[in-house]
Coordinates of N, CA and C in Angstrom, one line a residue:
M1 N -69.1 94.6 13.0 CA -67.9 93.9 12.8 C -67.3 94.4 11.5
N2 N -66.0 94.7 11.5 CA -65.3 95.2 10.3 C -64.6 94.0 9.6
L3 N -65.3 93.3 8.8 CA -64.8 92.1 8.1 C -64.2 92.5 6.7
K4 N -63.0 92.0 6.5 CA -62.4 92.2 5.1 C -62.4 90.9 4.5
V5 N -62.7 90.9 3.2 CA -62.6 89.7 2.3 C -61.6 89.9 1.2
H6 N -60.6 89.0 1.0 CA -59.7 89.1 -0.1 C -59.5 87.7 -0.7
Y7 N -59.5 87.7 -2.0 CA -59.2 86.5 -2.7 C -57.9 86.7 -3.5
D8 N -57.0 85.7 -3.4 CA -55.7 85.8 -4.2 C -55.7 84.8 -5.2
P9 N -56.1 85.1 -6.5 CA -56.2 84.1 -7.5 C -54.9 83.3 -7.9
D10 N -53.7 84.0 -7.6 CA -52.5 83.4 -7.9 C -52.2 82.2 -7.1
V11 N -52.6 82.1 -5.9 CA -52.5 81.0 -5.0 C -53.8 80.3 -4.6
D12 N -54.9 80.9 -5.2 CA -56.3 80.3 -4.9 C -56.6 80.2 -3.4
V13 N -56.4 81.4 -2.7 CA -56.7 81.4 -1.3 C -57.6 82.5 -1.0
L14 N -58.7 82.3 -0.2 CA -59.7 83.2 0.2 C -59.5 83.5 1.6
Y15 N -59.3 84.8 2.0 CA -59.1 85.3 3.3 C -60.4 86.1 3.8
L16 N -60.8 85.7 5.0 CA -61.8 86.5 5.7 C -61.2 86.9 7.0
A17 N -61.1 88.3 7.2 CA -60.4 88.7 8.4 C -61.0 89.9 9.0
R18 N -60.9 90.1 10.3 CA -61.2 91.3 11.0 C -60.0 91.7 11.8
P19 N -59.9 92.9 12.2 CA -58.7 93.5 12.8 C -58.3 92.7 14.1
G20 N -57.0 92.5 14.3 CA -56.5 91.8 15.5 C -55.2 91.2 15.2
Q21 N -54.5 90.9 16.3 CA -53.2 90.3 16.1 C -53.3 88.8 16.2
E22 N -52.9 88.1 15.1 CA -53.0 86.7 15.1 C -52.0 86.1 16.1
E23 N -52.6 85.2 16.9 CA -51.8 84.4 17.9 C -51.6 83.0 17.6
E24 N -52.6 82.4 16.9 CA -52.6 81.0 16.7 C -53.4 80.6 15.4
V25 N -53.0 79.7 14.7 CA -53.8 79.2 13.5 C -54.1 77.7 13.8
V26 N -55.4 77.3 13.6 CA -55.9 76.0 13.8 C -56.5 75.5 12.5
E27 N -55.9 74.4 12.1 CA -56.4 73.8 10.9 C -57.7 72.9 11.3
V28 N -58.8 73.3 10.9 CA -60.0 72.6 11.3 C -60.5 71.6 10.3
Y29 N -59.9 71.6 9.1 CA -60.3 70.7 8.0 C -59.2 70.9 7.0
P30 N -58.8 69.9 6.3 CA -57.7 70.2 5.3 C -58.0 71.4 4.4
G31 N -57.1 72.4 4.4 CA -57.3 73.6 3.6 C -58.2 74.6 4.2
L32 N -58.7 74.4 5.5 CA -59.5 75.4 6.2 C -58.9 75.8 7.5
N33 N -58.3 77.0 7.6 CA -57.6 77.4 8.8 C -58.4 78.5 9.5
L34 N -58.4 78.5 10.8 CA -59.0 79.6 11.7 C -57.9 80.3 12.3
E35 N -57.9 81.6 12.3 CA -56.9 82.4 12.9 C -57.5 83.0 14.2
L36 N -56.8 82.8 15.3 CA -57.3 83.2 16.6 C -56.4 84.3 17.2
D37 N -57.0 85.1 18.0 CA -56.1 86.2 18.6 C -55.7 85.7 20.0
V38 N -55.0 86.5 20.8 CA -54.4 86.1 22.1 C -55.6 85.6 23.0
S39 N -56.8 86.1 22.8 CA -57.9 85.8 23.8 C -58.6 84.5 23.3
G40 N -58.1 84.0 22.1 CA -58.8 82.8 21.5 C -60.0 83.1 20.7
E41 N -60.2 84.4 20.4 CA -61.3 84.9 19.6 C -60.9 84.7 18.1
L42 N -61.9 84.3 17.3 CA -61.7 84.1 15.9 C -61.6 85.5 15.2
I43 N -60.5 85.7 14.5 CA -60.2 86.9 13.8 C -60.1 86.7 12.3
G44 N -60.0 85.4 12.0 CA -59.8 85.2 10.5 C -60.0 83.8 10.1
V45 N -60.4 83.6 8.8 CA -60.5 82.3 8.2 C -59.7 82.4 6.9
E46 N -58.9 81.3 6.6 CA -58.2 81.1 5.5 C -58.6 79.9 4.8
I47 N -59.0 80.0 3.5 CA -59.5 78.9 2.7 C -58.5 78.6 1.7
L48 N -57.7 77.5 1.7 CA -56.8 77.2 0.7 C -57.5 76.4 -0.4
K49 N -57.0 76.5 -1.7 CA -57.6 76.0 -2.8 C -59.1 76.3 -2.8
A50 N -59.4 77.6 -2.6 CA -60.8 78.0 -2.3 C -61.7 77.8 -3.5
S51 N -61.3 77.9 -4.8 CA -62.3 77.7 -5.8 C -62.8 76.2 -5.8
R52 N -61.8 75.3 -5.6 CA -62.3 73.8 -5.5 C -63.1 73.5 -4.3
L53 N -62.7 74.0 -3.2 CA -63.5 73.8 -1.9 C -64.9 74.4 -2.0
L54 N -64.9 75.6 -2.5 CA -66.3 76.2 -2.6 C -67.2 75.6 -3.6
K55 N -66.6 75.1 -4.7 CA -67.2 74.5 -5.8 C -67.9 73.2 -5.2
E56 N -67.1 72.5 -4.4 CA -67.6 71.2 -3.8 C -68.8 71.5 -2.8
V57 N -68.8 72.6 -2.1 CA -69.8 73.0 -1.2 C -71.0 73.6 -1.9
I58 N -70.8 74.6 -2.7 CA -71.8 75.4 -3.3 C -72.5 74.7 -4.5
G59 N -71.8 73.8 -5.2 CA -72.3 73.2 -6.3 C -73.5 72.3 -5.9
P60 N -73.5 71.4 -5.0 CA -74.6 70.7 -4.6 C -75.8 71.5 -4.1
L61 N -75.5 72.7 -3.4 CA -76.6 73.6 -2.9 C -77.3 74.2 -4.1
M62 N -76.6 74.6 -5.1 CA -77.1 75.2 -6.3 C -78.0 74.2 -7.0
Q63 N -77.6 73.0 -7.1 CA -78.5 72.0 -7.7 C -79.7 71.7 -7.0
K64 N -79.6 71.7 -5.7 CA -80.8 71.4 -4.8 C -81.7 72.6 -4.9
A65 N -81.2 73.8 -4.9 CA -82.0 75.1 -5.1 C -82.8 75.1 -6.4
S66 N -82.1 74.6 -7.5 CA -82.8 74.6 -8.8 C -83.9 73.6 -9.0
T67 N -83.8 72.5 -8.1 CA -84.8 71.6 -8.2 C -86.0 71.8 -7.4
E68 N -85.9 72.8 -6.5 CA -87.0 73.0 -5.5 C -88.1 74.0 -6.1

């Protein structure tokens, strides 16, 4: 799979995408959008306010890992 990752610090958005024509965007969680192609296949993930969201997810995992 040819996955491209791009972070735009100006708007704090992280994009994960593979080639394809976007047909639909589904918000699965506030600030987390899935991009689907015409067949309904996942071709991209868009994370808004990425630094905050990732800190909330990764922070507790890092703490847990350091105590094990």
